[in-house]
Amino acid sequence: MVQTLYDQQTLSILVRDREGILFEGEAESVSSVNETGKFDVLALHANFISIINEYITLRTPDGITKTIPLRIGIIKVRENLVEVYLGILH
């Protein structure tokens, strides 16, 4: 059976800062805060880019929730790939 994009239930995540990679793996959802408030990203989310602040929370398929506090960062979502860059300002 061929798996299509619409069959995917998880997101591929890469979270990094200036020092290196903080998290790389799969997650069922990502939550954070931008200028309009709290938001969540799930599988098949529309392409999206935003400046984020306060925190980013990752919920993995095995039920683990990981929250990373932050001052400011950028989140980019494209075709179930989520890239987060933290500490973009000095």
PDB file as gemmi writes it, atoms N, CA and C in Angstrom:
CRYST1    1.000    1.000    1.000  90.00  90.00  90.00 P 1                      
ATOM      1  N   MET A   1       0.843  -1.177   0.000  1.00  0.00           N  
ATOM      2  CA  MET A   1       0.000   0.000   0.000  1.00  0.00           C  
ATOM      3  C   MET A   1       0.889   1.241   0.000  1.00  0.00           C  
ATOM      4  N   VAL A   2       0.569   2.182  -0.834  1.00  0.00           N  
ATOM      5  CA  VAL A   2       1.339   3.413  -0.949  1.00  0.00           C  
ATOM      6  C   VAL A   2       0.800   4.435   0.042  1.00  0.00           C  
ATOM      7  N   GLN A   3       1.708   5.024   0.823  1.00  0.00           N  
ATOM      8  CA  GLN A   3       1.298   6.059   1.774  1.00  0.00           C  
ATOM      9  C   GLN A   3       1.349   7.412   1.073  1.00  0.00           C  
ATOM     10  N   THR A   4       0.285   8.170   1.196  1.00  0.00           N  
ATOM     11  CA  THR A   4       0.240   9.502   0.604  1.00  0.00           C  
ATOM     12  C   THR A   4       0.435  10.544   1.693  1.00  0.00           C  
ATOM     13  N   LEU A   5       0.598  11.780   1.273  1.00  0.00           N  
ATOM     14  CA  LEU A   5       0.742  12.883   2.213  1.00  0.00           C  
ATOM     15  C   LEU A   5      -0.440  12.931   3.168  1.00  0.00           C  
ATOM     16  N   TYR A   6      -1.649  12.604   2.676  1.00  0.00           N  
ATOM     17  CA  TYR A   6      -2.851  12.696   3.496  1.00  0.00           C  
ATOM     18  C   TYR A   6      -2.944  11.594   4.543  1.00  0.00           C  
ATOM     19  N   ASP A   7      -2.114  10.551   4.439  1.00  0.00           N  
ATOM     20  CA  ASP A   7      -2.092   9.483   5.427  1.00  0.00           C  
ATOM     21  C   ASP A   7      -1.217   9.826   6.628  1.00  0.00           C  
ATOM     22  N   GLN A   8      -0.391  10.832   6.505  1.00  0.00           N  
ATOM     23  CA  GLN A   8       0.553  11.161   7.569  1.00  0.00           C  
ATOM     24  C   GLN A   8      -0.168  11.729   8.782  1.00  0.00           C  
ATOM     25  N   GLN A   9       0.201  11.226   9.953  1.00  0.00           N  
ATOM     26  CA  GLN A   9      -0.392  11.683  11.200  1.00  0.00           C  
ATOM     27  C   GLN A   9       0.603  12.458  12.054  1.00  0.00           C  
ATOM     28  N   THR A  10       1.855  12.519  11.610  1.00  0.00           N  
ATOM     29  CA  THR A  10       2.881  13.211  12.389  1.00  0.00           C  
ATOM     30  C   THR A  10       3.588  14.260  11.541  1.00  0.00           C  
ATOM     31  N   LEU A  11       4.302  15.102  12.244  1.00  0.00           N  
ATOM     32  CA  LEU A  11       5.118  16.147  11.639  1.00  0.00           C  
ATOM     33  C   LEU A  11       6.582  15.793  11.829  1.00  0.00           C  
ATOM     34  N   SER A  12       7.415  16.121  10.884  1.00  0.00           N  
ATOM     35  CA  SER A  12       8.868  16.024  11.064  1.00  0.00           C  
ATOM     36  C   SER A  12       9.331  17.360  11.630  1.00  0.00           C  
ATOM     37  N   ILE A  13      10.058  17.306  12.742  1.00  0.00           N  
ATOM     38  CA  ILE A  13      10.412  18.520  13.478  1.00  0.00           C  
ATOM     39  C   ILE A  13      11.925  18.690  13.540  1.00  0.00           C  
ATOM     40  N   LEU A  14      12.365  19.936  13.366  1.00  0.00           N  
ATOM     41  CA  LEU A  14      13.755  20.319  13.610  1.00  0.00           C  
ATOM     42  C   LEU A  14      13.728  21.625  14.396  1.00  0.00           C  
ATOM     43  N   VAL A  15      14.248  21.582  15.625  1.00  0.00           N  
ATOM     44  CA  VAL A  15      14.356  22.783  16.462  1.00  0.00           C  
ATOM     45  C   VAL A  15      15.832  23.009  16.720  1.00  0.00           C  
ATOM     46  N   ARG A  16      16.315  24.213  16.384  1.00  0.00           N  
ATOM     47  CA  ARG A  16      17.736  24.488  16.592  1.00  0.00           C  
ATOM     48  C   ARG A  16      17.935  25.909  17.075  1.00  0.00           C  
ATOM     49  N   ASP A  17      19.074  26.111  17.729  1.00  0.00           N  
ATOM     50  CA  ASP A  17      19.509  27.452  18.103  1.00  0.00           C  
ATOM     51  C   ASP A  17      20.930  27.630  17.588  1.00  0.00           C  
ATOM     52  N   ARG A  18      21.588  28.688  18.013  1.00  0.00           N  
ATOM     53  CA  ARG A  18      22.950  28.962  17.525  1.00  0.00           C  
ATOM     54  C   ARG A  18      23.946  27.866  17.900  1.00  0.00           C  
ATOM     55  N   GLU A  19      23.676  27.168  18.980  1.00  0.00           N  
ATOM     56  CA  GLU A  19      24.588  26.128  19.465  1.00  0.00           C  
ATOM     57  C   GLU A  19      24.433  24.801  18.720  1.00  0.00           C  
ATOM     58  N   GLY A  20      23.236  24.559  18.186  1.00  0.00           N  
ATOM     59  CA  GLY A  20      23.019  23.292  17.501  1.00  0.00           C  
ATOM     60  C   GLY A  20      21.569  22.852  17.552  1.00  0.00           C  
ATOM     61  N   ILE A  21      21.352  21.570  17.369  1.00  0.00           N  
ATOM     62  CA  ILE A  21      20.005  20.999  17.309  1.00  0.00           C  
ATOM     63  C   ILE A  21      19.516  20.690  18.720  1.00  0.00           C  
ATOM     64  N   LEU A  22      18.323  21.203  19.056  1.00  0.00           N  
ATOM     65  CA  LEU A  22      17.700  20.943  20.353  1.00  0.00           C  
ATOM     66  C   LEU A  22      16.726  19.769  20.288  1.00  0.00           C  
ATOM     67  N   PHE A  23      16.102  19.580  19.141  1.00  0.00           N  
ATOM     68  CA  PHE A  23      15.173  18.466  18.956  1.00  0.00           C  
ATOM     69  C   PHE A  23      15.099  18.154  17.467  1.00  0.00           C  
ATOM     70  N   GLU A  24      15.136  16.870  17.154  1.00  0.00           N  
ATOM     71  CA  GLU A  24      14.931  16.413  15.781  1.00  0.00           C  
ATOM     72  C   GLU A  24      14.182  15.103  15.853  1.00  0.00           C  
ATOM     73  N   GLY A  25      13.018  15.047  15.224  1.00  0.00           N  
ATOM     74  CA  GLY A  25      12.227  13.833  15.272  1.00  0.00           C  
ATOM     75  C   GLY A  25      10.798  14.081  14.844  1.00  0.00           C  
ATOM     76  N   GLU A  26       9.923  13.182  15.263  1.00  0.00           N  
ATOM     77  CA  GLU A  26       8.509  13.251  14.903  1.00  0.00           C  
ATOM     78  C   GLU A  26       7.689  13.804  16.062  1.00  0.00           C  
ATOM     79  N   ALA A  27       6.607  14.497  15.725  1.00  0.00           N  
ATOM     80  CA  ALA A  27       5.672  14.992  16.733  1.00  0.00           C  
ATOM     81  C   ALA A  27       4.265  14.959  16.153  1.00  0.00           C  
ATOM     82  N   GLU A  28       3.288  14.793  17.041  1.00  0.00           N  
ATOM     83  CA  GLU A  28       1.889  14.838  16.622  1.00  0.00           C  
ATOM     84  C   GLU A  28       1.388  16.265  16.530  1.00  0.00           C  
ATOM     85  N   SER A  29       1.975  17.148  17.360  1.00  0.00           N  
ATOM     86  CA  SER A  29       1.571  18.551  17.315  1.00  0.00           C  
ATOM     87  C   SER A  29       2.683  19.438  17.842  1.00  0.00           C  
ATOM     88  N   VAL A  30       2.596  20.702  17.462  1.00  0.00           N  
ATOM     89  CA  VAL A  30       3.512  21.742  17.924  1.00  0.00           C  
ATOM     90  C   VAL A  30       2.642  22.918  18.350  1.00  0.00           C  
ATOM     91  N   SER A  31       2.937  23.496  19.514  1.00  0.00           N  
ATOM     92  CA  SER A  31       2.196  24.664  19.995  1.00  0.00           C  
ATOM     93  C   SER A  31       3.176  25.768  20.332  1.00  0.00           C  
ATOM     94  N   SER A  32       2.745  27.012  20.117  1.00  0.00           N  
ATOM     95  CA  SER A  32       3.568  28.161  20.473  1.00  0.00           C  
ATOM     96  C   SER A  32       2.681  29.398  20.557  1.00  0.00           C  
ATOM     97  N   VAL A  33       3.331  30.565  20.602  1.00  0.00           N  
ATOM     98  CA  VAL A  33       2.633  31.844  20.712  1.00  0.00           C  
ATOM     99  C   VAL A  33       3.233  32.797  19.683  1.00  0.00           C  
ATOM    100  N   ASN A  34       2.360  33.525  18.975  1.00  0.00           N  
ATOM    101  CA  ASN A  34       2.831  34.593  18.093  1.00  0.00           C  
ATOM    102  C   ASN A  34       2.071  35.871  18.433  1.00  0.00           C  
ATOM    103  N   GLU A  35       2.168  36.885  17.598  1.00  0.00           N  
ATOM    104  CA  GLU A  35       1.573  38.183  17.931  1.00  0.00           C  
ATOM    105  C   GLU A  35       0.050  38.146  18.043  1.00  0.00           C  
ATOM    106  N   THR A  36      -0.599  37.136  17.463  1.00  0.00           N  
ATOM    107  CA  THR A  36      -2.053  37.042  17.574  1.00  0.00           C  
ATOM    108  C   THR A  36      -2.508  36.088  18.667  1.00  0.00           C  
ATOM    109  N   GLY A  37      -1.580  35.395  19.324  1.00  0.00           N  
ATOM    110  CA  GLY A  37      -1.939  34.509  20.432  1.00  0.00           C  
ATOM    111  C   GLY A  37      -1.390  33.103  20.263  1.00  0.00           C  
ATOM    112  N   LYS A  38      -1.939  32.187  21.055  1.00  0.00           N  
ATOM    113  CA  LYS A  38      -1.505  30.788  21.030  1.00  0.00           C  
ATOM    114  C   LYS A  38      -2.000  30.115  19.753  1.00  0.00           C  
ATOM    115  N   PHE A  39      -1.202  29.167  19.253  1.00  0.00           N  
ATOM    116  CA  PHE A  39      -1.611  28.408  18.070  1.00  0.00           C  
ATOM    117  C   PHE A  39      -1.033  27.006  18.137  1.00  0.00           C  
ATOM    118  N   ASP A  40      -1.639  26.105  17.376  1.00  0.00           N  
ATOM    119  CA  ASP A  40      -1.195  24.716  17.265  1.00  0.00           C  
ATOM    120  C   ASP A  40      -0.969  24.380  15.795  1.00  0.00           C  
ATOM    121  N   VAL A  41      -0.023  23.499  15.560  1.00  0.00           N  
ATOM    122  CA  VAL A  41       0.238  22.970  14.224  1.00  0.00           C  
ATOM    123  C   VAL A  41       0.061  21.461  14.304  1.00  0.00           C  
ATOM    124  N   LEU A  42      -0.780  20.922  13.426  1.00  0.00           N  
ATOM    125  CA  LEU A  42      -1.020  19.487  13.333  1.00  0.00           C  
ATOM    126  C   LEU A  42      -0.606  19.016  11.942  1.00  0.00           C  
ATOM    127  N   ALA A  43      -0.597  17.709  11.741  1.00  0.00           N  
ATOM    128  CA  ALA A  43      -0.280  17.161  10.421  1.00  0.00           C  
ATOM    129  C   ALA A  43      -1.215  17.767   9.376  1.00  0.00           C  
ATOM    130  N   LEU A  44      -0.693  18.001   8.198  1.00  0.00           N  
ATOM    131  CA  LEU A  44      -1.410  18.572   7.059  1.00  0.00           C  
ATOM    132  C   LEU A  44      -1.763  20.044   7.241  1.00  0.00           C  
ATOM    133  N   HIS A  45      -1.098  20.716   8.179  1.00  0.00           N  
ATOM    134  CA  HIS A  45      -1.317  22.154   8.378  1.00  0.00           C  
ATOM    135  C   HIS A  45      -0.932  22.912   7.108  1.00  0.00           C  
ATOM    136  N   ALA A  46      -1.587  24.014   6.871  1.00  0.00           N  
ATOM    137  CA  ALA A  46      -1.237  24.872   5.736  1.00  0.00           C  
ATOM    138  C   ALA A  46       0.188  25.390   5.902  1.00  0.00           C  
ATOM    139  N   ASN A  47       0.846  25.683   4.795  1.00  0.00           N  
ATOM    140  CA  ASN A  47       2.173  26.289   4.860  1.00  0.00           C  
ATOM    141  C   ASN A  47       2.074  27.574   5.664  1.00  0.00           C  
ATOM    142  N   PHE A  48       3.101  27.832   6.503  1.00  0.00           N  
ATOM    143  CA  PHE A  48       2.959  28.863   7.525  1.00  0.00           C  
ATOM    144  C   PHE A  48       4.344  29.287   7.972  1.00  0.00           C  
ATOM    145  N   ILE A  49       4.539  30.577   8.198  1.00  0.00           N  
ATOM    146  CA  ILE A  49       5.779  31.069   8.792  1.00  0.00           C  
ATOM    147  C   ILE A  49       5.407  32.190   9.746  1.00  0.00           C  
ATOM    148  N   SER A  50       6.065  32.228  10.920  1.00  0.00           N  
ATOM    149  CA  SER A  50       5.719  33.228  11.922  1.00  0.00           C  
ATOM    150  C   SER A  50       6.883  33.451  12.875  1.00  0.00           C  
ATOM    151  N   ILE A  51       6.918  34.633  13.440  1.00  0.00           N  
ATOM    152  CA  ILE A  51       7.800  34.902  14.576  1.00  0.00           C  
ATOM    153  C   ILE A  51       7.077  34.385  15.812  1.00  0.00           C  
ATOM    154  N   ILE A  52       7.791  33.643  16.657  1.00  0.00           N  
ATOM    155  CA  ILE A  52       7.187  33.086  17.871  1.00  0.00           C  
ATOM    156  C   ILE A  52       7.914  33.601  19.102  1.00  0.00           C  
ATOM    157  N   ASN A  53       7.233  33.480  20.247  1.00  0.00           N  
ATOM    158  CA  ASN A  53       7.837  33.876  21.519  1.00  0.00           C  
ATOM    159  C   ASN A  53       7.274  33.024  22.647  1.00  0.00           C  
ATOM    160  N   GLU A  54       7.811  33.178  23.820  1.00  0.00           N  
ATOM    161  CA  GLU A  54       7.427  32.494  25.061  1.00  0.00           C  
ATOM    162  C   GLU A  54       7.893  31.041  25.133  1.00  0.00           C  
ATOM    163  N   TYR A  55       7.384  30.166  24.263  1.00  0.00           N  
ATOM    164  CA  TYR A  55       7.715  28.739  24.341  1.00  0.00           C  
ATOM    165  C   TYR A  55       7.345  28.052  23.035  1.00  0.00           C  
ATOM    166  N   ILE A  56       7.844  26.835  22.902  1.00  0.00           N  
ATOM    167  CA  ILE A  56       7.360  25.917  21.877  1.00  0.00           C  
ATOM    168  C   ILE A  56       7.163  24.573  22.570  1.00  0.00           C  
ATOM    169  N   THR A  57       6.015  23.953  22.353  1.00  0.00           N  
ATOM    170  CA  THR A  57       5.698  22.666  22.963  1.00  0.00           C  
ATOM    171  C   THR A  57       5.526  21.626  21.866  1.00  0.00           C  
ATOM    172  N   LEU A  58       6.221  20.506  22.025  1.00  0.00           N  
ATOM    173  CA  LEU A  58       6.166  19.392  21.073  1.00  0.00           C  
ATOM    174  C   LEU A  58       5.506  18.206  21.761  1.00  0.00           C  
ATOM    175  N   ARG A  59       4.553  17.567  21.097  1.00  0.00           N  
ATOM    176  CA  ARG A  59       3.914  16.365  21.625  1.00  0.00           C  
ATOM    177  C   ARG A  59       4.274  15.207  20.700  1.00  0.00           C  
ATOM    178  N   THR A  60       5.057  14.269  21.225  1.00  0.00           N  
ATOM    179  CA  THR A  60       5.561  13.170  20.399  1.00  0.00           C  
ATOM    180  C   THR A  60       4.544  12.029  20.323  1.00  0.00           C  
ATOM    181  N   PRO A  61       4.670  11.150  19.334  1.00  0.00           N  
ATOM    182  CA  PRO A  61       3.733  10.036  19.186  1.00  0.00           C  
ATOM    183  C   PRO A  61       3.697   9.096  20.390  1.00  0.00           C  
ATOM    184  N   ASP A  62       4.768   9.039  21.177  1.00  0.00           N  
ATOM    185  CA  ASP A  62       4.777   8.161  22.354  1.00  0.00           C  
ATOM    186  C   ASP A  62       4.243   8.852  23.608  1.00  0.00           C  
ATOM    187  N   GLY A  63       3.603  10.023  23.446  1.00  0.00           N  
ATOM    188  CA  GLY A  63       2.937  10.680  24.566  1.00  0.00           C  
ATOM    189  C   GLY A  63       3.783  11.642  25.374  1.00  0.00           C  
ATOM    190  N   ILE A  64       5.025  11.854  24.979  1.00  0.00           N  
ATOM    191  CA  ILE A  64       5.901  12.768  25.716  1.00  0.00           C  
ATOM    192  C   ILE A  64       5.644  14.197  25.247  1.00  0.00           C  
ATOM    193  N   THR A  65       5.554  15.116  26.213  1.00  0.00           N  
ATOM    194  CA  THR A  65       5.412  16.540  25.912  1.00  0.00           C  
ATOM    195  C   THR A  65       6.696  17.231  26.315  1.00  0.00           C  
ATOM    196  N   LYS A  66       7.295  17.943  25.374  1.00  0.00           N  
ATOM    197  CA  LYS A  66       8.549  18.661  25.624  1.00  0.00           C  
ATOM    198  C   LYS A  66       8.300  20.138  25.359  1.00  0.00           C  
ATOM    199  N   THR A  67       8.536  20.972  26.380  1.00  0.00           N  
ATOM    200  CA  THR A  67       8.370  22.416  26.233  1.00  0.00           C  
ATOM    201  C   THR A  67       9.734  23.085  26.316  1.00  0.00           C  
ATOM    202  N   ILE A  68      10.013  23.924  25.338  1.00  0.00           N  
ATOM    203  CA  ILE A  68      11.273  24.663  25.280  1.00  0.00           C  
ATOM    204  C   ILE A  68      10.943  26.144  25.436  1.00  0.00           C  
ATOM    205  N   PRO A  69      11.397  26.766  26.534  1.00  0.00           N  
ATOM    206  CA  PRO A  69      11.162  28.204  26.683  1.00  0.00           C  
ATOM    207  C   PRO A  69      12.024  28.981  25.695  1.00  0.00           C  
ATOM    208  N   LEU A  70      11.533  30.135  25.262  1.00  0.00           N  
ATOM    209  CA  LEU A  70      12.300  30.940  24.324  1.00  0.00           C  
ATOM    210  C   LEU A  70      11.918  32.404  24.456  1.00  0.00           C  
ATOM    211  N   ARG A  71      12.804  33.243  23.988  1.00  0.00           N  
ATOM    212  CA  ARG A  71      12.531  34.681  23.939  1.00  0.00           C  
ATOM    213  C   ARG A  71      11.899  35.047  22.603  1.00  0.00           C  
ATOM    214  N   ILE A  72      12.545  34.598  21.542  1.00  0.00           N  
ATOM    215  CA  ILE A  72      12.032  34.863  20.198  1.00  0.00           C  
ATOM    216  C   ILE A  72      12.582  33.802  19.248  1.00  0.00           C  
ATOM    217  N   GLY A  73      11.809  33.495  18.230  1.00  0.00           N  
ATOM    218  CA  GLY A  73      12.240  32.519  17.240  1.00  0.00           C  
ATOM    219  C   GLY A  73      11.384  32.624  15.993  1.00  0.00           C  
ATOM    220  N   ILE A  74      11.676  31.767  15.050  1.00  0.00           N  
ATOM    221  CA  ILE A  74      10.905  31.689  13.807  1.00  0.00           C  
ATOM    222  C   ILE A  74      10.457  30.245  13.628  1.00  0.00           C  
ATOM    223  N   ILE A  75       9.195  30.068  13.252  1.00  0.00           N  
ATOM    224  CA  ILE A  75       8.681  28.743  12.914  1.00  0.00           C  
ATOM    225  C   ILE A  75       8.274  28.759  11.446  1.00  0.00           C  
ATOM    226  N   LYS A  76       8.659  27.695  10.746  1.00  0.00           N  
ATOM    227  CA  LYS A  76       8.316  27.547   9.329  1.00  0.00           C  
ATOM    228  C   LYS A  76       7.691  26.169   9.160  1.00  0.00           C  
ATOM    229  N   VAL A  77       6.492  26.128   8.612  1.00  0.00           N  
ATOM    230  CA  VAL A  77       5.774  24.875   8.382  1.00  0.00           C  
ATOM    231  C   VAL A  77       5.560  24.737   6.880  1.00  0.00           C  
ATOM    232  N   ARG A  78       6.007  23.606   6.345  1.00  0.00           N  
ATOM    233  CA  ARG A  78       5.821  23.354   4.910  1.00  0.00           C  
ATOM    234  C   ARG A  78       5.747  21.853   4.673  1.00  0.00           C  
ATOM    235  N   GLU A  79       4.599  21.395   4.188  1.00  0.00           N  
ATOM    236  CA  GLU A  79       4.394  19.988   3.826  1.00  0.00           C  
ATOM    237  C   GLU A  79       4.805  19.031   4.945  1.00  0.00           C  
ATOM    238  N   ASN A  80       4.283  19.254   6.141  1.00  0.00           N  
ATOM    239  CA  ASN A  80       4.506  18.413   7.325  1.00  0.00           C  
ATOM    240  C   ASN A  80       5.933  18.462   7.866  1.00  0.00           C  
ATOM    241  N   LEU A  81       6.725  19.405   7.405  1.00  0.00           N  
ATOM    242  CA  LEU A  81       8.054  19.651   7.964  1.00  0.00           C  
ATOM    243  C   LEU A  81       7.992  20.961   8.739  1.00  0.00           C  
ATOM    244  N   VAL A  82       8.354  20.907  10.015  1.00  0.00           N  
ATOM    245  CA  VAL A  82       8.359  22.092  10.872  1.00  0.00           C  
ATOM    246  C   VAL A  82       9.803  22.390  11.254  1.00  0.00           C  
ATOM    247  N   GLU A  83      10.262  23.584  10.892  1.00  0.00           N  
ATOM    248  CA  GLU A  83      11.602  24.032  11.256  1.00  0.00           C  
ATOM    249  C   GLU A  83      11.452  25.219  12.198  1.00  0.00           C  
ATOM    250  N   VAL A  84      12.166  25.161  13.322  1.00  0.00           N  
ATOM    251  CA  VAL A  84      12.107  26.227  14.321  1.00  0.00           C  
ATOM    252  C   VAL A  84      13.530  26.694  14.591  1.00  0.00           C  
ATOM    253  N   TYR A  85      13.717  27.994  14.499  1.00  0.00           N  
ATOM    254  CA  TYR A  85      15.025  28.605  14.742  1.00  0.00           C  
ATOM    255  C   TYR A  85      14.883  29.542  15.930  1.00  0.00           C  
ATOM    256  N   LEU A  86      15.624  29.265  17.005  1.00  0.00           N  
ATOM    257  CA  LEU A  86      15.513  30.024  18.247  1.00  0.00           C  
ATOM    258  C   LEU A  86      16.689  30.958  18.422  1.00  0.00           C  
ATOM    259  N   GLY A  87      16.471  32.032  19.201  1.00  0.00           N  
ATOM    260  CA  GLY A  87      17.552  32.954  19.517  1.00  0.00           C  
ATOM    261  C   GLY A  87      18.038  33.723  18.325  1.00  0.00           C  
ATOM    262  N   ILE A  88      17.114  34.203  17.512  1.00  0.00           N  
ATOM    263  CA  ILE A  88      17.510  34.890  16.289  1.00  0.00           C  
ATOM    264  C   ILE A  88      17.990  36.313  16.547  1.00  0.00           C  
ATOM    265  N   LEU A  89      17.733  36.835  17.749  1.00  0.00           N  
ATOM    266  CA  LEU A  89      18.208  38.168  18.130  1.00  0.00           C  
ATOM    267  C   LEU A  89      19.212  38.037  19.258  1.00  0.00           C  
ATOM    268  N   HIS A  90      20.126  38.979  19.356  1.00  0.00           N  
ATOM    269  CA  HIS A  90      21.099  38.966  20.455  1.00  0.00           C  
ATOM    270  C   HIS A  90      20.456  39.438  21.733  1.00  0.00           C  
TER     271      HIS A  90                                                      
END                                                                             
